[in-house]
Coordinates of C-alpha atoms and ligand atoms in Angstrom, one line a residue:
M1 CA 7.2 -37.3 7.6
S2 CA 9.9 -36.5 10.0
D3 CA 9.7 -34.3 13.1
N4 CA 12.3 -31.6 12.8
V5 CA 12.3 -30.7 16.5
S6 CA 15.0 -32.6 18.3
D7 CA 13.5 -33.0 21.8
G8 CA 11.1 -35.7 20.6
V9 CA 8.1 -34.2 22.4
S10 CA 5.7 -33.2 19.6
S11 CA 2.1 -33.0 20.8
F12 CA 0.2 -30.9 23.3
A13 CA -1.0 -34.2 24.9
D14 CA 2.6 -35.2 25.5
L15 CA 3.2 -32.0 27.5
G16 CA 0.6 -33.1 30.1
L17 CA -2.3 -30.9 29.2
G18 CA -5.8 -32.1 30.1
P19 CA -8.6 -33.1 27.7
E20 CA -10.6 -29.8 27.9
L21 CA -7.5 -27.8 26.9
L22 CA -6.6 -30.3 24.2
N23 CA -10.1 -30.0 22.8
A24 CA -9.9 -26.2 22.8
L25 CA -6.5 -26.3 21.0
S26 CA -7.6 -28.7 18.3
G27 CA -10.8 -26.6 17.9
L28 CA -8.5 -23.6 17.3
G29 CA -6.6 -25.6 14.7
Y30 CA -3.3 -25.6 16.6
E31 CA -1.4 -28.6 15.3
E32 CA 1.6 -28.7 17.6
P33 CA 3.2 -26.7 20.4
T34 CA 5.7 -24.0 19.5
P35 CA 9.2 -24.3 20.9
I36 CA 8.5 -22.0 23.8
Q37 CA 5.4 -24.0 24.6
R38 CA 7.3 -27.3 24.5
E39 CA 9.8 -25.9 27.0
A40 CA 7.6 -23.8 29.3
I41 CA 4.5 -25.9 29.7
P42 CA 5.9 -28.9 31.6
P43 CA 7.8 -26.9 34.3
L44 CA 4.8 -24.6 34.7
L45 CA 2.5 -27.5 35.2
E46 CA 4.8 -28.6 38.0
G47 CA 4.3 -25.3 39.6
R48 CA 7.8 -23.8 39.0
D49 CA 8.7 -20.2 38.6
L50 CA 9.9 -19.3 35.2
I51 CA 11.8 -16.7 33.2
G52 CA 11.1 -17.0 29.5
Q53 CA 13.0 -14.9 27.0
A54 CA 10.6 -14.8 24.1
A55 CA 9.0 -12.1 22.0
T56 CA 5.6 -11.7 20.5
G57 CA 4.9 -14.2 17.8
T58 CA 6.6 -17.2 19.6
G59 CA 3.3 -18.4 21.1
K60 CA 4.3 -17.2 24.6
T61 CA 0.8 -16.4 25.7
A62 CA -0.4 -20.0 25.4
A63 CA 2.8 -21.1 27.0
F64 CA 1.8 -19.5 30.3
A65 CA -2.0 -19.5 29.8
L66 CA -2.4 -23.2 29.2
P67 CA -0.6 -24.5 32.4
L68 CA -2.3 -21.7 34.5
L69 CA -5.7 -22.7 33.2
Q70 CA -5.0 -26.3 34.0
G71 CA -4.2 -25.4 37.6
L72 CA -7.3 -23.3 37.9
S73 CA -9.8 -26.0 37.1
S74 CA -9.2 -27.7 40.5
D75 CA -9.6 -24.4 42.4
E76 CA -12.9 -24.2 44.3
G77 CA -14.2 -21.8 46.9
R78 CA -12.1 -18.8 46.2
T79 CA -13.4 -15.3 46.5
G80 CA -10.8 -13.4 44.6
P81 CA -8.8 -14.2 41.4
A82 CA -6.2 -16.9 41.4
A83 CA -4.0 -15.5 38.7
L84 CA -3.0 -12.0 37.8
I85 CA -1.3 -11.3 34.4
L86 CA 0.4 -7.9 34.2
V87 CA 0.8 -6.5 30.7
P88 CA 2.2 -3.2 29.4
T89 CA -0.8 -2.0 27.3
R90 CA -4.5 -2.1 27.0
E91 CA -4.2 -3.8 23.6
L92 CA -2.2 -6.6 25.1
A93 CA -4.6 -6.9 28.1
V94 CA -7.5 -7.5 25.7
Q95 CA -5.5 -9.9 23.6
V96 CA -4.2 -12.0 26.5
S97 CA -7.6 -12.1 28.1
Q98 CA -9.1 -13.2 24.8
A99 CA -6.5 -16.0 24.7
F100 CA -7.4 -17.2 28.2
H101 CA -11.0 -17.1 27.2
R102 CA -10.5 -19.2 24.0
Y103 CA -8.3 -21.8 25.7
G104 CA -10.3 -21.9 28.9
R105 CA -13.8 -22.2 27.4
G106 CA -14.3 -25.8 28.3
L107 CA -13.2 -25.1 31.9
G108 CA -15.7 -22.3 32.5
V109 CA -12.9 -20.0 33.6
R110 CA -13.8 -16.3 34.2
V111 CA -11.4 -13.8 32.8
V112 CA -11.5 -10.0 33.0
P113 CA -9.1 -7.5 31.4
I114 CA -8.7 -4.2 33.3
Y115 CA -6.8 -1.3 32.0
G116 CA -6.5 2.5 32.2
G117 CA -8.8 4.5 30.0
Q118 CA -11.8 2.3 30.5
P119 CA -14.4 3.5 33.1
I120 CA -13.4 2.0 36.4
G121 CA -17.0 1.4 37.4
W122 CA -17.5 -1.4 34.8
Q123 CA -14.3 -3.1 35.9
M124 CA -15.4 -3.0 39.5
K125 CA -18.7 -4.7 38.6
A126 CA -16.9 -7.3 36.6
L127 CA -14.5 -8.0 39.5
E128 CA -17.4 -8.1 42.0
R129 CA -19.2 -10.8 39.9
G130 CA -16.2 -13.1 40.6
V131 CA -13.3 -13.8 38.4
D132 CA -10.5 -16.4 38.1
V133 CA -8.0 -14.6 36.0
V134 CA -7.3 -10.8 35.8
V135 CA -5.3 -9.4 33.0
A136 CA -4.3 -5.9 33.8
T137 CA -2.0 -3.0 33.2
P138 CA 0.0 -2.4 36.4
G139 CA -1.3 1.1 37.1
R140 CA -4.9 0.0 37.0
A141 CA -4.3 -3.2 38.9
L142 CA -2.7 -1.2 41.7
D143 CA -5.6 1.2 41.7
H144 CA -8.1 -1.7 42.1
I145 CA -6.0 -3.3 44.9
G146 CA -6.0 0.1 46.7
R147 CA -9.8 0.3 46.4
G148 CA -10.2 -3.2 47.6
T149 CA -11.9 -4.3 44.4
L150 CA -9.1 -6.6 43.4
R151 CA -8.2 -8.9 46.3
P152 CA -4.7 -10.1 46.0
Q153 CA -4.8 -12.5 49.0
E154 CA -5.7 -15.6 47.0
I155 CA -3.5 -15.0 44.0
K156 CA -1.5 -18.1 43.4
A157 CA 0.3 -17.0 40.2
V158 CA 1.5 -13.7 38.8
V159 CA 2.7 -13.4 35.2
L160 CA 4.7 -10.4 34.1
D161 CA 4.2 -10.4 30.4
E162 CA 6.5 -8.3 28.2
A163 CA 8.3 -7.3 31.4
D164 CA 10.9 -5.2 29.5
E165 CA 8.2 -3.1 27.9
M166 CA 6.5 -2.6 31.3
L167 CA 9.7 -1.3 32.8
D168 CA 10.3 0.9 29.8
M169 CA 7.0 2.4 30.4
G170 CA 7.8 3.3 34.0
F171 CA 5.8 0.6 35.7
A172 CA 8.7 -0.8 37.8
E173 CA 7.5 0.5 41.1
D174 CA 3.9 -0.4 40.5
I175 CA 4.9 -4.0 39.6
E176 CA 7.0 -4.4 42.8
E177 CA 4.2 -3.0 44.9
I178 CA 1.7 -5.4 43.4
L179 CA 4.1 -8.4 43.9
R180 CA 4.5 -7.4 47.6
E181 CA 0.7 -7.3 48.0
T182 CA 0.3 -10.9 46.8
P183 CA 1.0 -14.0 49.0
D184 CA 4.6 -15.0 49.4
D185 CA 3.9 -18.5 48.3
R186 CA 2.5 -17.4 44.9
R187 CA 4.4 -18.4 41.9
T188 CA 5.9 -15.8 39.5
V189 CA 6.4 -16.1 35.8
L190 CA 8.2 -13.5 33.7
F191 CA 8.3 -13.2 30.0
S192 CA 10.4 -10.7 28.3
A193 CA 11.9 -10.2 24.8
T194 CA 15.1 -8.9 26.4
L195 CA 16.7 -9.5 29.8
P196 CA 18.5 -6.3 30.8
P197 CA 20.0 -5.9 34.3
R198 CA 16.8 -4.3 35.6
I199 CA 14.8 -7.4 34.8
K200 CA 17.4 -9.6 36.4
G201 CA 17.1 -7.4 39.5
L202 CA 13.4 -8.0 39.5
T203 CA 13.7 -11.7 39.0
G204 CA 16.3 -12.0 41.7
R205 CA 14.0 -10.3 44.2
Y206 CA 10.7 -12.0 43.4
L207 CA 11.3 -15.3 41.6
R208 CA 12.2 -18.5 43.3
D209 CA 14.6 -20.9 41.7
P210 CA 13.1 -20.1 38.3
V211 CA 13.5 -22.3 35.2
Q212 CA 15.1 -20.3 32.4
I213 CA 14.0 -20.6 28.8
Q214 CA 15.4 -18.8 25.9
I215 CA 14.0 -18.8 22.3
G216 CA 16.5 -18.0 19.6
R217 CA 19.7 -18.9 21.4
E218 CA 20.4 -21.7 19.0
E219 CA 22.9 -21.4 16.3
A220 CA 21.7 -21.7 12.7
P221 CA 21.7 -25.3 11.6
P222 CA 24.9 -26.2 9.7
G223 CA 25.0 -26.3 6.0
E224 CA 25.3 -23.8 3.2
A225 CA 23.1 -20.7 3.5
P226 CA 20.6 -20.9 0.6
L227 CA 20.6 -18.3 -2.1
V228 CA 17.5 -16.6 -0.8
R229 CA 16.5 -13.0 -0.9
Q230 CA 14.9 -12.4 2.5
N231 CA 12.3 -9.6 2.8
A232 CA 9.9 -8.6 5.5
Y233 CA 6.9 -6.4 5.4
V234 CA 5.3 -4.8 8.5
V235 CA 1.5 -4.8 8.1
A236 CA -1.5 -4.6 10.4
R237 CA -3.4 -7.8 10.7
A238 CA -6.4 -6.4 9.0
H239 CA -4.3 -5.6 5.9
K240 CA -2.5 -8.9 5.6
P241 CA -4.6 -10.6 3.0
A242 CA -4.4 -7.5 0.7
A243 CA -0.7 -7.1 1.3
L244 CA -0.1 -10.8 0.5
G245 CA -2.1 -10.4 -2.7
R246 CA -0.1 -7.3 -3.7
L247 CA 3.2 -9.0 -3.0
L248 CA 2.1 -12.1 -5.0
D249 CA 1.2 -9.8 -7.9
V250 CA 4.5 -8.0 -7.9
E251 CA 6.6 -11.0 -7.2
A252 CA 4.8 -13.3 -9.7
P253 CA 6.1 -16.6 -8.3
T254 CA 6.1 -19.7 -10.4
A255 CA 5.0 -21.6 -7.3
A256 CA 4.9 -20.4 -3.7
I257 CA 4.2 -22.0 -0.3
V258 CA 2.5 -19.7 2.2
F259 CA 2.9 -20.8 5.9
C260 CA 0.2 -20.2 8.3
R261 CA 0.0 -20.9 12.0
T262 CA -3.3 -22.8 12.3
R263 CA -5.6 -25.0 10.3
E264 CA -8.2 -22.3 10.5
E265 CA -5.9 -19.7 9.1
V266 CA -5.0 -22.1 6.2
D267 CA -8.6 -22.6 5.3
Q268 CA -9.5 -19.0 5.5
L269 CA -6.6 -17.7 3.6
T270 CA -7.0 -20.3 0.9
E271 CA -10.6 -19.2 0.5
T272 CA -9.7 -15.5 0.4
L273 CA -7.0 -16.1 -2.2
N274 CA -9.1 -18.2 -4.4
G275 CA -11.8 -15.5 -4.2
R276 CA -9.2 -13.0 -5.4
G277 CA -8.4 -15.1 -8.4
Y278 CA -5.3 -17.0 -7.3
R279 CA -5.1 -20.8 -7.6
A280 CA -4.5 -21.7 -4.0
E281 CA -4.6 -25.1 -2.4
A282 CA -4.8 -25.8 1.4
L283 CA -2.5 -28.3 3.1
H284 CA -2.8 -29.1 6.8
G285 CA -2.7 -31.9 9.3
G286 CA -6.5 -32.3 9.3
M287 CA -6.4 -33.7 5.8
S288 CA -6.0 -37.3 4.8
Q289 CA -2.9 -38.5 3.0
D290 CA -5.0 -39.0 -0.1
Q291 CA -6.1 -35.4 -0.1
R292 CA -2.6 -34.2 0.5
D293 CA -1.2 -36.2 -2.4
R294 CA -3.8 -34.7 -4.7
V295 CA -2.9 -31.2 -3.6
M296 CA 0.8 -31.9 -4.2
G297 CA 0.0 -33.3 -7.6
R298 CA -1.9 -30.1 -8.6
L299 CA 1.1 -28.0 -7.5
R300 CA 3.7 -30.1 -9.3
G301 CA 1.5 -30.2 -12.4
G302 CA 1.1 -26.4 -12.4
T303 CA -2.7 -26.4 -11.9
A304 CA -2.2 -24.7 -8.6
E305 CA 0.4 -22.0 -8.0
L306 CA 0.0 -21.4 -4.3
L307 CA 0.2 -23.9 -1.4
I308 CA -1.2 -22.6 1.9
A309 CA 0.1 -24.8 4.6
T310 CA 0.9 -25.4 8.3
D311 CA 4.4 -26.5 9.3
V312 CA 3.3 -29.9 10.2
A313 CA 1.7 -30.6 6.9
A314 CA 4.6 -29.2 4.9
R315 CA 7.2 -31.1 6.7
G316 CA 9.5 -33.1 4.5
L317 CA 8.0 -31.6 1.4
D318 CA 10.1 -31.0 -1.6
V319 CA 8.8 -29.1 -4.6
E320 CA 11.1 -28.5 -7.6
Q321 CA 9.3 -25.5 -8.9
L322 CA 9.1 -23.6 -5.7
T323 CA 10.4 -20.0 -6.1
H324 CA 8.9 -18.3 -3.0
V325 CA 8.3 -19.1 0.6
V326 CA 5.9 -16.8 2.4
N327 CA 5.6 -16.6 6.2
Y328 CA 2.1 -15.2 6.7
N329 CA 3.2 -14.7 10.3
V330 CA 6.6 -14.4 11.8
P331 CA 7.6 -18.1 12.6
S332 CA 7.5 -19.0 16.3
A333 CA 11.2 -19.8 16.4
P334 CA 14.3 -19.2 14.3
E335 CA 14.7 -22.9 13.5
S336 CA 11.2 -22.9 12.0
Y337 CA 12.2 -20.0 9.8
V338 CA 15.3 -21.8 8.7
H339 CA 13.4 -25.0 7.8
R340 CA 10.8 -23.0 5.9
I341 CA 13.1 -21.0 3.8
G342 CA 15.3 -24.0 3.1
R343 CA 12.6 -25.1 0.7
V344 CA 13.7 -22.5 -1.9
G345 CA 17.1 -21.6 -3.2
R346 CA 18.1 -25.2 -3.5
A347 CA 20.8 -26.5 -5.9
G348 CA 22.1 -23.1 -6.6
R349 CA 18.7 -21.7 -7.8
E350 CA 17.6 -18.4 -6.5
G351 CA 14.6 -18.1 -4.2
V352 CA 12.7 -15.5 -2.3
A353 CA 11.5 -15.6 1.3
I354 CA 8.9 -13.1 2.3
T355 CA 7.7 -12.6 5.9
L356 CA 4.6 -10.6 6.9
A357 CA 5.1 -9.2 10.4
E358 CA 2.6 -7.3 12.6
P359 CA 4.1 -4.2 14.2
R360 CA 4.5 -6.0 17.5
E361 CA 6.4 -8.8 16.0
H362 CA 9.5 -7.0 14.7
R363 CA 11.6 -8.2 17.6
M364 CA 11.2 -11.7 16.6
L365 CA 12.5 -10.7 13.2
K366 CA 15.6 -9.4 14.9
T367 CA 16.1 -12.6 16.8
I368 CA 15.8 -14.6 13.6
E369 CA 18.4 -12.4 12.0
R370 CA 20.7 -12.8 14.9
V371 CA 20.5 -16.6 14.9
T372 CA 20.7 -17.1 11.1
K373 CA 23.3 -14.4 10.8
Q374 CA 21.5 -13.3 7.7
R375 CA 19.7 -10.0 7.0
I376 CA 16.0 -9.8 6.5
T377 CA 15.4 -6.5 4.8
V378 CA 12.2 -4.7 5.8
E379 CA 10.6 -3.3 2.7
K380 CA 7.5 -1.2 2.1
V381 CA 4.5 -3.0 0.7
P382 CA 4.2 -2.1 -2.9
T383 CA 1.9 0.8 -3.6
V384 CA -0.8 0.8 -6.2
A385 CA 1.6 2.8 -8.4
D386 CA 4.3 0.2 -7.9
L387 CA 1.9 -2.5 -8.8
R388 CA 0.8 -0.8 -12.0
A389 CA 4.4 -0.3 -13.0
R390 CA 5.1 -3.9 -12.4
R391 CA 2.1 -5.0 -14.4
L392 CA 3.1 -2.9 -17.3
E393 CA 6.5 -4.4 -17.1
L394 CA 5.0 -7.9 -17.1
T395 CA 2.8 -7.0 -20.1
R396 CA 5.8 -5.7 -21.9
A397 CA 7.8 -8.8 -21.2
A398 CA 4.9 -11.0 -22.3
L399 CA 4.6 -9.1 -25.6
Q400 CA 8.3 -9.3 -26.2
E401 CA 8.2 -13.0 -25.7
S402 CA 5.3 -13.3 -28.1
L403 CA 7.0 -11.2 -30.7
M404 CA 10.1 -13.5 -30.5
E405 CA 8.4 -16.9 -30.2
D406 CA 4.9 -16.8 -31.7
D407 CA 3.7 -17.1 -35.3
L408 CA 1.6 -13.9 -35.4
S409 CA 0.7 -13.9 -39.0
R410 CA -2.9 -15.0 -38.5
F411 CA -3.5 -11.7 -36.7
L412 CA -2.6 -9.7 -39.8
A413 CA -6.2 -9.8 -40.8
V414 CA -7.0 -7.8 -37.7
V415 CA -4.2 -5.3 -37.9
E416 CA -4.1 -4.5 -41.6
P417 CA -7.6 -3.2 -42.0
L418 CA -7.1 -1.0 -38.9
T419 CA -4.0 0.6 -40.2
E420 CA -6.0 2.1 -43.0
E421 CA -7.8 4.2 -40.5
F422 CA -5.3 4.4 -37.6
D423 CA -1.6 4.7 -37.1
V424 CA 0.2 1.5 -36.3
M425 CA 1.4 2.9 -33.0
E426 CA -2.3 3.6 -32.0
V427 CA -3.2 0.1 -32.9
A428 CA -0.4 -1.3 -30.8
L429 CA -1.4 0.9 -27.9
A430 CA -5.0 -0.4 -28.0
A431 CA -3.8 -4.0 -28.2
V432 CA -1.4 -3.5 -25.2
K433 CA -4.2 -1.9 -23.2
M434 CA -6.3 -5.0 -23.8
A435 CA -3.5 -7.4 -22.9
Y436 CA -2.8 -5.3 -19.7
E437 CA -6.3 -5.3 -18.6
S438 CA -6.9 -8.9 -19.2
S439 CA -4.1 -9.7 -16.8
G440 CA -6.4 -8.5 -14.0
A441 CA -4.9 -5.0 -13.9
A442 CA -8.1 -3.2 -13.0
A443 CA -8.5 -5.0 -9.7
D444 CA -6.8 -4.2 -6.4
E445 CA -6.5 -0.4 -6.4
E446 CA -6.6 0.0 -2.7
E447 CA -3.6 1.5 -0.9
I448 CA -2.3 -0.6 2.0
P449 CA -1.2 1.6 4.9
Q450 CA 2.5 1.5 5.5
I451 CA 3.6 0.9 9.1
A452 CA 7.0 1.3 10.4
P453 CA 8.2 -1.5 12.8
K454 CA 7.4 -0.6 16.4
A455 CA 10.8 0.6 17.4
A456 CA 11.2 2.8 14.4
D457 CA 7.7 4.0 15.0
R458 CA 8.7 5.3 18.4
E459 CA 11.7 7.2 17.1
G460 CA 9.6 8.4 14.2
R461 CA 6.8 9.9 16.1
D462 CA 8.1 13.4 16.3
R463 CA 8.6 13.6 12.7
R464 CA 6.3 15.6 10.6
G465 CA 4.9 13.6 7.7
A466 CA 3.7 14.8 4.3
G467 CA 0.2 13.8 5.3
A468 CA 0.4 16.1 8.3
R469 CA 1.3 19.2 6.3
R470 CA -1.7 18.5 4.0
D471 CA -3.8 18.2 7.1
R472 CA -2.8 21.3 8.9
R473 CA -5.5 23.8 8.6
G474 CA -4.7 26.6 11.2
G475 CA -1.4 28.4 11.2
T476 CA -1.6 29.6 14.8
P477 CA -3.9 28.2 17.5
A478 CA -7.0 30.2 18.5
Q479 CA -6.6 32.9 21.1
G480 CA -5.9 31.6 24.6
M481 CA -5.4 28.1 23.2
T482 CA -2.3 26.0 22.9
R483 CA -1.7 23.2 20.5
L484 CA -0.6 19.9 21.9
F485 CA 1.3 17.3 20.0
I486 CA 0.2 13.7 20.5
G487 CA 2.4 11.1 18.9
L488 CA -0.4 9.0 17.5
G489 CA -2.5 9.5 14.4
R490 CA -4.5 7.9 11.7
S491 CA -2.1 5.0 11.2
A492 CA -3.1 4.0 14.7
A493 CA -6.8 4.5 13.9
V494 CA -7.0 7.5 16.2
R495 CA -10.3 9.4 15.8
P496 CA -11.2 12.8 17.2
Q497 CA -13.5 11.2 19.8
D498 CA -10.6 9.1 21.1
L499 CA -8.6 12.3 21.8
V500 CA -11.6 14.1 23.3
G501 CA -12.4 11.0 25.4
A502 CA -8.9 10.7 26.7
I503 CA -8.6 14.4 27.5
A504 CA -12.0 14.8 29.1
G505 CA -11.6 11.5 30.9
E506 CA -8.2 12.2 32.4
S507 CA -8.3 15.9 33.0
K508 CA -10.6 18.6 34.3
L509 CA -11.6 19.7 30.9
S510 CA -14.9 18.9 29.2
G511 CA -15.4 18.2 25.6
R512 CA -16.5 21.8 25.0
D513 CA -13.2 23.2 26.3
I514 CA -11.2 21.4 23.6
G515 CA -10.5 23.3 20.4
A516 CA -9.6 22.2 16.9
I517 CA -8.3 18.7 16.4
E518 CA -6.2 17.7 13.5
I519 CA -5.3 14.1 12.9
A520 CA -2.3 13.3 10.6
D521 CA -0.9 9.9 9.7
R522 CA 1.5 9.6 12.6
F523 CA 0.4 12.2 15.1
S524 CA -2.4 14.5 16.1
L525 CA -2.7 18.1 17.2
V526 CA -5.2 19.2 19.7
E527 CA -6.0 22.7 20.9
V528 CA -6.6 23.1 24.6
P529 CA -6.9 26.2 26.8
E530 CA -3.3 27.5 27.6
S531 CA -4.2 27.6 31.3
A532 CA -4.9 23.9 31.3
A533 CA -2.1 22.8 29.0
E534 CA 0.3 21.5 31.7
Q535 CA -2.4 19.7 33.5
V536 CA -3.6 18.0 30.4
I537 CA -0.1 17.0 29.4
K538 CA 0.5 15.4 32.8
A539 CA -2.9 13.6 32.7
L540 CA -2.4 12.3 29.2
R541 CA 1.1 11.0 30.0
R542 CA -0.4 8.9 32.7
T543 CA -2.9 7.3 30.5
T544 CA -3.0 5.3 27.2
I545 CA -4.6 6.2 23.9
K546 CA -5.6 3.3 21.7
G547 CA -3.6 1.1 24.0
R548 CA -0.4 3.1 23.6
K549 CA 1.5 5.7 25.4
P550 CA 2.3 8.2 22.8
T551 CA 4.6 11.2 23.1
I552 CA 2.6 14.2 24.5
R553 CA 4.0 17.6 24.4
R554 CA 3.4 21.2 23.4
E555 CA 3.6 21.6 19.6
R556 CA 6.9 22.9 18.4
D557 CA 7.6 25.1 15.5
T558 CA 7.3 23.2 12.3
T559 CA 10.6 24.3 10.7
G560 CA 13.1 21.6 9.8
R561 CA 10.5 19.1 8.6
R562 CA 11.8 16.0 7.2
P563 CA 10.2 14.0 4.5
R564 CA 8.7 10.7 5.4
Ligands
AMP601 P1 2.0 -14.9 21.0 O1 3.5 -15.0 20.7 O2 1.6 -15.5 22.3 O3 1.5 -13.5 20.7 O4 1.2 -15.8 19.9 C1 1.3 -15.6 18.6 C2 0.2 -16.2 17.8 O5 0.4 -17.6 17.6 C3 -1.2 -16.1 18.3 O6 -2.1 -15.6 17.3 C4 -1.6 -17.5 18.8 O7 -3.0 -17.7 18.6 C5 -0.8 -18.3 17.8 N1 -0.4 -19.6 18.4 C6 0.1 -19.8 19.7 N2 0.5 -21.1 19.8 C7 0.3 -21.7 18.7 C8 0.4 -23.1 18.2 N3 0.9 -24.0 19.0 N4 0.0 -23.4 17.0 C9 -0.5 -22.4 16.2 N5 -0.7 -21.1 16.5 C10 -0.3 -20.8 17.8

């Protein structure tokens, strides 16, 4: 098997990480570093400042977490945190802090996420107990620094994660103030999907001789672009297995390879798919050559239709029958995408590449498009109705084939007696129904929520959806009340208690002052006393709901609705 990455460094151990971290990584089923990790970890271990241009999905969190953790293990006798990670949202604060926790388990590192919207008292207690790494949204971090509960004096490293998003959200001043509060000899690391001038200003003022790393700058590898239809589907993590199943049903691949990030993911997904009736086989670096050969034999022989694999295990693999390549996650770099989809569409045959992206990962899709100079069309996950239509179509095609190819005379004994009692058309319909149902048609009737990519989501928040109209109960708000529009709804799992909590927590109103609440797919409407409306709007704009900063404003008239 050949290593496709040109710099020759291919394992986490080669990057200089210690045994505790290496253990944690192999426990998580990470087989090799991603490109951003290969490039960022060595300079960060040396203590350099760094600017990394990388989006979510590239493995950037581990790229800064691993070297920071390694530095922490030798840090004794501190009273405050040694590392501060600033992130734009609560959701990311939780994710990044979980990542630190997972990687740093063997080192006994204490990590605390702090973000707006959570009672400050809990956070103060957690900080008092002693902590090595704080992962925070800028506003809350500054709040704690002001209260003296977050001591910046001993901070050795600050990471600005998703810096462009933080600036977009208006955190620029908070970030600069925090940086000024930390020691001058700290090191500063910045990750951002884009590097607009405002970010360059920030790095110019606060970073020292930073190493610069960019993922996705490379040109696509030479060679003819394969004949591949490239589609992407944006789905929440929780719906990925169902979405994959739906796509497989609609696409009906002869043979497909599904790429996962880790061994764990490979094993889990293989089990899930087998449980759903697919013939899936796992292939990863933890398997012996013998086991792998057997798996490949089953795929080539047609006993298995799906191969669930990591990049490492699938390297150099060539399967004639392959019609589909599925990226269960957005690949960590464009080269990896190119290598993967290069497995179909060979020798002039057509192939299909499908990528499942989580809402936060759409930027990585754009980077891949830019590098490959090919379009990846974002499609909607087929609905139950689409699936039924497709299954009917497949049933029709199967019947047609049978009519043309098979000797059907032995079934005359079944049909003839029936025609004495029923019309031939009716007999045919019943037979078709049985054929349709035996293809597993009754299963999988659950709708998978559609999600727009994150950017589109932002633009789309003000739109009125069909779901909203159905949901709207009251025409005009109750007397003395005003209806507020909050650009977040059911698709973001918003519940009435989240809205009451945010309003009561951030303004002077109590739960009882809040009137009717209506939650639509993409937004919510909440009635509040007219006299408090402005104050509530201001308060809500300062906080996050479900980790996001939705549009908050007075409800407008609902004329000029656009369909979804
Ligand atoms: P990030 O870009 O940091 O949000 O990471 C994206 C995902 O990739 C996360 O779910 C990580 O757990 C996973 N990940 C990061 N590095 C690796 C790696 N070297 N191998 C496999 N998975 C990884």
